[in-house]
Amino acid sequence: MKVAVAFDHRGVKLRARVLEELAALGHDVVDLGTDTDVVRIDYPVKAREVGKAILGGEADRGVLVCGSGVGASVAACKLPGIRAAICHDVYSAHQGVEHDDMNVLCLGSEVIGAELAVDLARAFLGARFDGGERYVERLKKVAAMEKEMKHGHVTTA
């Protein structure tokens, strides 16, 4: 699987271990940086890069790491077609793909350690969308919300 991976200046502390594990699992990594905490790199920049890689077909999924994971997930979800979530437990990392077709895993380097980060990445990348009717219907509702927002209005559910 092609996986876009990006870290902001705070997320970079998980970089080496995450990249090592993705390579060991045989994934084709699209490394979007950053590799240092010396220069501040804001998470919205990295979220946009990961989203563009997925939407442009350069990657199938993404892993995005900031300090808490919250900012990365908020920013990534602003891109239509990107379904990102912060996950700090294995169940959410695979269930988010199976039920919600999550395509970006967001992690917080100040919240979890490197070994949990790779466990989460393994669960996320090993999961497949269930494709069940109820899950597809929910995704259609999400797509409708994205379309409405693009046109400047939101109707009630």
PDB file of C-alpha atoms in Angstrom:
ATOM      1  CA  MET A   1       0.000   0.000   0.000  1.00  0.00           C
ATOM      2  CA  LYS A   2       1.199   3.540  -0.729  1.00  0.00           C
ATOM      3  CA  VAL A   3       1.192   5.524   2.513  1.00  0.00           C
ATOM      4  CA  ALA A   4       1.760   9.283   2.775  1.00  0.00           C
ATOM      5  CA  VAL A   5       3.450  10.102   6.069  1.00  0.00           C
ATOM      6  CA  ALA A   6       3.978  13.560   7.544  1.00  0.00           C
ATOM      7  CA  PHE A   7       5.085  15.042  10.839  1.00  0.00           C
ATOM      8  CA  ASP A   8       4.975  18.567  12.172  1.00  0.00           C
ATOM      9  CA  HIS A   9       7.826  19.832  14.365  1.00  0.00           C
ATOM     10  CA  ARG A  10       6.322  18.214  17.481  1.00  0.00           C
ATOM     11  CA  GLY A  11       5.343  14.978  15.781  1.00  0.00           C
ATOM     12  CA  VAL A  12       8.847  14.376  14.476  1.00  0.00           C
ATOM     13  CA  LYS A  13       9.812  12.449  17.626  1.00  0.00           C
ATOM     14  CA  LEU A  14       7.826   9.445  16.301  1.00  0.00           C
ATOM     15  CA  ARG A  15       9.218   9.752  12.778  1.00  0.00           C
ATOM     16  CA  ALA A  16      12.089   7.252  12.803  1.00  0.00           C
ATOM     17  CA  ARG A  17      10.123   4.416  14.402  1.00  0.00           C
ATOM     18  CA  VAL A  18       7.011   4.913  12.245  1.00  0.00           C
ATOM     19  CA  LEU A  19       9.027   5.013   9.014  1.00  0.00           C
ATOM     20  CA  GLU A  20      11.038   1.966  10.095  1.00  0.00           C
ATOM     21  CA  GLU A  21       7.866  -0.036  10.766  1.00  0.00           C
ATOM     22  CA  LEU A  22       6.149   0.959   7.520  1.00  0.00           C
ATOM     23  CA  ALA A  23       9.219  -0.140   5.576  1.00  0.00           C
ATOM     24  CA  ALA A  24       9.360  -3.425   7.506  1.00  0.00           C
ATOM     25  CA  LEU A  25       5.705  -4.050   6.633  1.00  0.00           C
ATOM     26  CA  GLY A  26       6.519  -3.551   2.945  1.00  0.00           C
ATOM     27  CA  HIS A  27       4.547  -0.368   2.381  1.00  0.00           C
ATOM     28  CA  ASP A  28       5.571   2.165  -0.242  1.00  0.00           C
ATOM     29  CA  VAL A  29       6.136   5.299   1.854  1.00  0.00           C
ATOM     30  CA  VAL A  30       5.555   8.788   0.478  1.00  0.00           C
ATOM     31  CA  ASP A  31       7.643  10.752   2.983  1.00  0.00           C
ATOM     32  CA  LEU A  32       6.328  14.305   3.256  1.00  0.00           C
ATOM     33  CA  GLY A  33       8.643  15.300   6.119  1.00  0.00           C
ATOM     34  CA  THR A  34       9.498  16.986   8.370  1.00  0.00           C
ATOM     35  CA  ASP A  35      12.652  15.516   9.835  1.00  0.00           C
ATOM     36  CA  THR A  36      13.566  18.127  12.444  1.00  0.00           C
ATOM     37  CA  ASP A  37      12.035  19.971  15.347  1.00  0.00           C
ATOM     38  CA  VAL A  38      14.386  22.929  14.923  1.00  0.00           C
ATOM     39  CA  VAL A  39      12.068  24.764  12.536  1.00  0.00           C
ATOM     40  CA  ARG A  40       8.370  25.061  13.337  1.00  0.00           C
ATOM     41  CA  ILE A  41       6.226  23.325  10.727  1.00  0.00           C
ATOM     42  CA  ASP A  42       2.530  23.836  11.397  1.00  0.00           C
ATOM     43  CA  TYR A  43       0.209  20.816  11.250  1.00  0.00           C
ATOM     44  CA  PRO A  44      -2.222  22.381   8.706  1.00  0.00           C
ATOM     45  CA  VAL A  45       0.615  22.439   6.160  1.00  0.00           C
ATOM     46  CA  LYS A  46       1.309  18.741   6.703  1.00  0.00           C
ATOM     47  CA  ALA A  47      -2.408  17.878   6.722  1.00  0.00           C
ATOM     48  CA  ARG A  48      -2.826  19.555   3.341  1.00  0.00           C
ATOM     49  CA  GLU A  49       0.183  17.681   1.930  1.00  0.00           C
ATOM     50  CA  VAL A  50      -1.110  14.295   3.116  1.00  0.00           C
ATOM     51  CA  GLY A  51      -4.611  15.054   1.831  1.00  0.00           C
ATOM     52  CA  LYS A  52      -3.328  16.168  -1.559  1.00  0.00           C
ATOM     53  CA  ALA A  53      -1.238  13.000  -1.864  1.00  0.00           C
ATOM     54  CA  ILE A  54      -4.294  10.824  -1.210  1.00  0.00           C
ATOM     55  CA  LEU A  55      -6.717  12.828  -3.329  1.00  0.00           C
ATOM     56  CA  GLY A  56      -4.155  13.016  -6.147  1.00  0.00           C
ATOM     57  CA  GLY A  57      -3.616   9.257  -6.183  1.00  0.00           C
ATOM     58  CA  GLU A  58      -0.018   9.369  -4.939  1.00  0.00           C
ATOM     59  CA  ALA A  59      -1.035   7.501  -1.773  1.00  0.00           C
ATOM     60  CA  ASP A  60      -3.833   5.194  -0.673  1.00  0.00           C
ATOM     61  CA  ARG A  61      -3.786   6.276   2.985  1.00  0.00           C
ATOM     62  CA  GLY A  62      -1.941   8.644   5.266  1.00  0.00           C
ATOM     63  CA  VAL A  63      -0.382   8.840   8.709  1.00  0.00           C
ATOM     64  CA  LEU A  64      -0.174  12.336  10.159  1.00  0.00           C
ATOM     65  CA  VAL A  65       1.576  13.139  13.444  1.00  0.00           C
ATOM     66  CA  CYS A  66       1.487  16.315  15.507  1.00  0.00           C
ATOM     67  CA  GLY A  67       1.865  16.915  19.237  1.00  0.00           C
ATOM     68  CA  SER A  68      -1.613  15.833  20.324  1.00  0.00           C
ATOM     69  CA  GLY A  69      -3.081  14.481  17.082  1.00  0.00           C
ATOM     70  CA  VAL A  70      -6.058  16.796  17.510  1.00  0.00           C
ATOM     71  CA  GLY A  71      -4.915  19.647  15.283  1.00  0.00           C
ATOM     72  CA  ALA A  72      -3.822  17.263  12.561  1.00  0.00           C
ATOM     73  CA  SER A  73      -7.220  15.554  12.517  1.00  0.00           C
ATOM     74  CA  VAL A  74      -9.138  18.838  12.553  1.00  0.00           C
ATOM     75  CA  ALA A  75      -7.106  20.236   9.661  1.00  0.00           C
ATOM     76  CA  ALA A  76      -7.133  17.055   7.553  1.00  0.00           C
ATOM     77  CA  CYS A  77     -10.919  16.733   7.825  1.00  0.00           C
ATOM     78  CA  LYS A  78     -11.336  20.119   6.152  1.00  0.00           C
ATOM     79  CA  LEU A  79     -10.311  18.529   2.851  1.00  0.00           C
ATOM     80  CA  PRO A  80     -13.271  16.979   1.004  1.00  0.00           C
ATOM     81  CA  GLY A  81     -12.750  13.243   0.663  1.00  0.00           C
ATOM     82  CA  ILE A  82     -10.369  13.003   3.594  1.00  0.00           C
ATOM     83  CA  ARG A  83     -11.655  11.057   6.564  1.00  0.00           C
ATOM     84  CA  ALA A  84      -9.098  11.547   9.303  1.00  0.00           C
ATOM     85  CA  ALA A  85      -9.281  10.655  12.966  1.00  0.00           C
ATOM     86  CA  ILE A  86      -7.075  10.793  16.002  1.00  0.00           C
ATOM     87  CA  CYS A  87      -6.563   7.291  17.368  1.00  0.00           C
ATOM     88  CA  HIS A  88      -4.700   6.333  20.491  1.00  0.00           C
ATOM     89  CA  ASP A  89      -6.102   2.807  20.799  1.00  0.00           C
ATOM     90  CA  VAL A  90      -5.906  -0.154  18.420  1.00  0.00           C
ATOM     91  CA  TYR A  91      -9.672  -0.722  18.234  1.00  0.00           C
ATOM     92  CA  SER A  92     -10.338   2.786  16.886  1.00  0.00           C
ATOM     93  CA  ALA A  93      -7.444   2.522  14.434  1.00  0.00           C
ATOM     94  CA  HIS A  94      -8.911  -0.498  12.651  1.00  0.00           C
ATOM     95  CA  GLN A  95     -12.612   0.162  13.291  1.00  0.00           C
ATOM     96  CA  GLY A  96     -12.298   3.634  11.785  1.00  0.00           C
ATOM     97  CA  VAL A  97     -11.317   1.999   8.504  1.00  0.00           C
ATOM     98  CA  GLU A  98     -13.759  -0.916   8.714  1.00  0.00           C
ATOM     99  CA  HIS A  99     -16.857   1.182   9.447  1.00  0.00           C
ATOM    100  CA  ASP A 100     -15.988   4.740   8.414  1.00  0.00           C
ATOM    101  CA  ASP A 101     -13.484   4.226   5.573  1.00  0.00           C
ATOM    102  CA  MET A 102     -10.979   6.396   7.445  1.00  0.00           C
ATOM    103  CA  ASN A 103      -8.064   7.216   5.160  1.00  0.00           C
ATOM    104  CA  VAL A 104      -5.807   9.237   7.478  1.00  0.00           C
ATOM    105  CA  LEU A 105      -4.605   8.131  10.894  1.00  0.00           C
ATOM    106  CA  CYS A 106      -3.654  11.020  13.184  1.00  0.00           C
ATOM    107  CA  LEU A 107      -1.359  10.453  16.137  1.00  0.00           C
ATOM    108  CA  GLY A 108      -0.119  12.594  19.014  1.00  0.00           C
ATOM    109  CA  SER A 109       3.581  12.327  19.794  1.00  0.00           C
ATOM    110  CA  GLU A 110       3.056  13.910  23.218  1.00  0.00           C
ATOM    111  CA  VAL A 111       0.285  11.407  24.046  1.00  0.00           C
ATOM    112  CA  ILE A 112       1.623   8.036  22.892  1.00  0.00           C
ATOM    113  CA  GLY A 113       5.006   6.396  22.564  1.00  0.00           C
ATOM    114  CA  ALA A 114       6.692   4.973  19.498  1.00  0.00           C
ATOM    115  CA  GLU A 115       5.664   1.353  20.065  1.00  0.00           C
ATOM    116  CA  LEU A 116       1.978   2.190  20.432  1.00  0.00           C
ATOM    117  CA  ALA A 117       2.278   4.408  17.345  1.00  0.00           C
ATOM    118  CA  VAL A 118       3.474   1.461  15.261  1.00  0.00           C
ATOM    119  CA  ASP A 119       0.776  -0.809  16.719  1.00  0.00           C
ATOM    120  CA  LEU A 120      -1.816   1.754  15.645  1.00  0.00           C
ATOM    121  CA  ALA A 121      -0.298   2.138  12.183  1.00  0.00           C
ATOM    122  CA  ARG A 122      -0.298  -1.660  11.761  1.00  0.00           C
ATOM    123  CA  ALA A 123      -3.973  -1.885  12.770  1.00  0.00           C
ATOM    124  CA  PHE A 124      -4.941   1.059  10.522  1.00  0.00           C
ATOM    125  CA  LEU A 125      -3.071  -0.194   7.460  1.00  0.00           C
ATOM    126  CA  GLY A 126      -4.148  -3.798   7.952  1.00  0.00           C
ATOM    127  CA  ALA A 127      -7.847  -2.932   8.094  1.00  0.00           C
ATOM    128  CA  ARG A 128     -10.235  -2.906   5.142  1.00  0.00           C
ATOM    129  CA  PHE A 129     -13.531  -1.071   4.705  1.00  0.00           C
ATOM    130  CA  ASP A 130     -16.419  -3.428   5.465  1.00  0.00           C
ATOM    131  CA  GLY A 131     -18.574  -2.084   2.623  1.00  0.00           C
ATOM    132  CA  GLY A 132     -21.783  -2.996   4.417  1.00  0.00           C
ATOM    133  CA  GLU A 133     -24.930  -1.143   3.402  1.00  0.00           C
ATOM    134  CA  ARG A 134     -25.258   0.840   6.642  1.00  0.00           C
ATOM    135  CA  TYR A 135     -21.633   2.008   6.422  1.00  0.00           C
ATOM    136  CA  VAL A 136     -21.996   3.029   2.789  1.00  0.00           C
ATOM    137  CA  GLU A 137     -25.182   4.958   3.611  1.00  0.00           C
ATOM    138  CA  ARG A 138     -23.383   6.829   6.386  1.00  0.00           C
ATOM    139  CA  LEU A 139     -20.547   7.741   4.044  1.00  0.00           C
ATOM    140  CA  LYS A 140     -23.066   9.073   1.532  1.00  0.00           C
ATOM    141  CA  LYS A 141     -24.398  11.360   4.273  1.00  0.00           C
ATOM    142  CA  VAL A 142     -20.877  12.576   5.002  1.00  0.00           C
ATOM    143  CA  ALA A 143     -20.294  13.229   1.289  1.00  0.00           C
ATOM    144  CA  ALA A 144     -23.561  15.191   1.149  1.00  0.00           C
ATOM    145  CA  MET A 145     -22.381  17.336   4.067  1.00  0.00           C
ATOM    146  CA  GLU A 146     -19.098  18.033   2.265  1.00  0.00           C
ATOM    147  CA  LYS A 147     -20.986  19.027  -0.883  1.00  0.00           C
ATOM    148  CA  GLU A 148     -23.331  21.321   1.050  1.00  0.00           C
ATOM    149  CA  MET A 149     -20.428  23.031   2.785  1.00  0.00           C
ATOM    150  CA  LYS A 150     -18.689  23.559  -0.538  1.00  0.00           C
ATOM    151  CA  HIS A 151     -21.748  25.521  -1.600  1.00  0.00           C
ATOM    152  CA  GLY A 152     -21.888  27.488   1.642  1.00  0.00           C
ATOM    153  CA  HIS A 153     -24.812  25.963   3.449  1.00  0.00           C
ATOM    154  CA  VAL A 154     -25.719  23.011   5.620  1.00  0.00           C
ATOM    155  CA  THR A 155     -29.165  21.528   5.860  1.00  0.00           C
ATOM    156  CA  THR A 156     -30.438  19.614   8.848  1.00  0.00           C
ATOM    157  CA  ALA A 157     -29.844  15.870   8.893  1.00  0.00           C
TER     158      ALA A 157
END
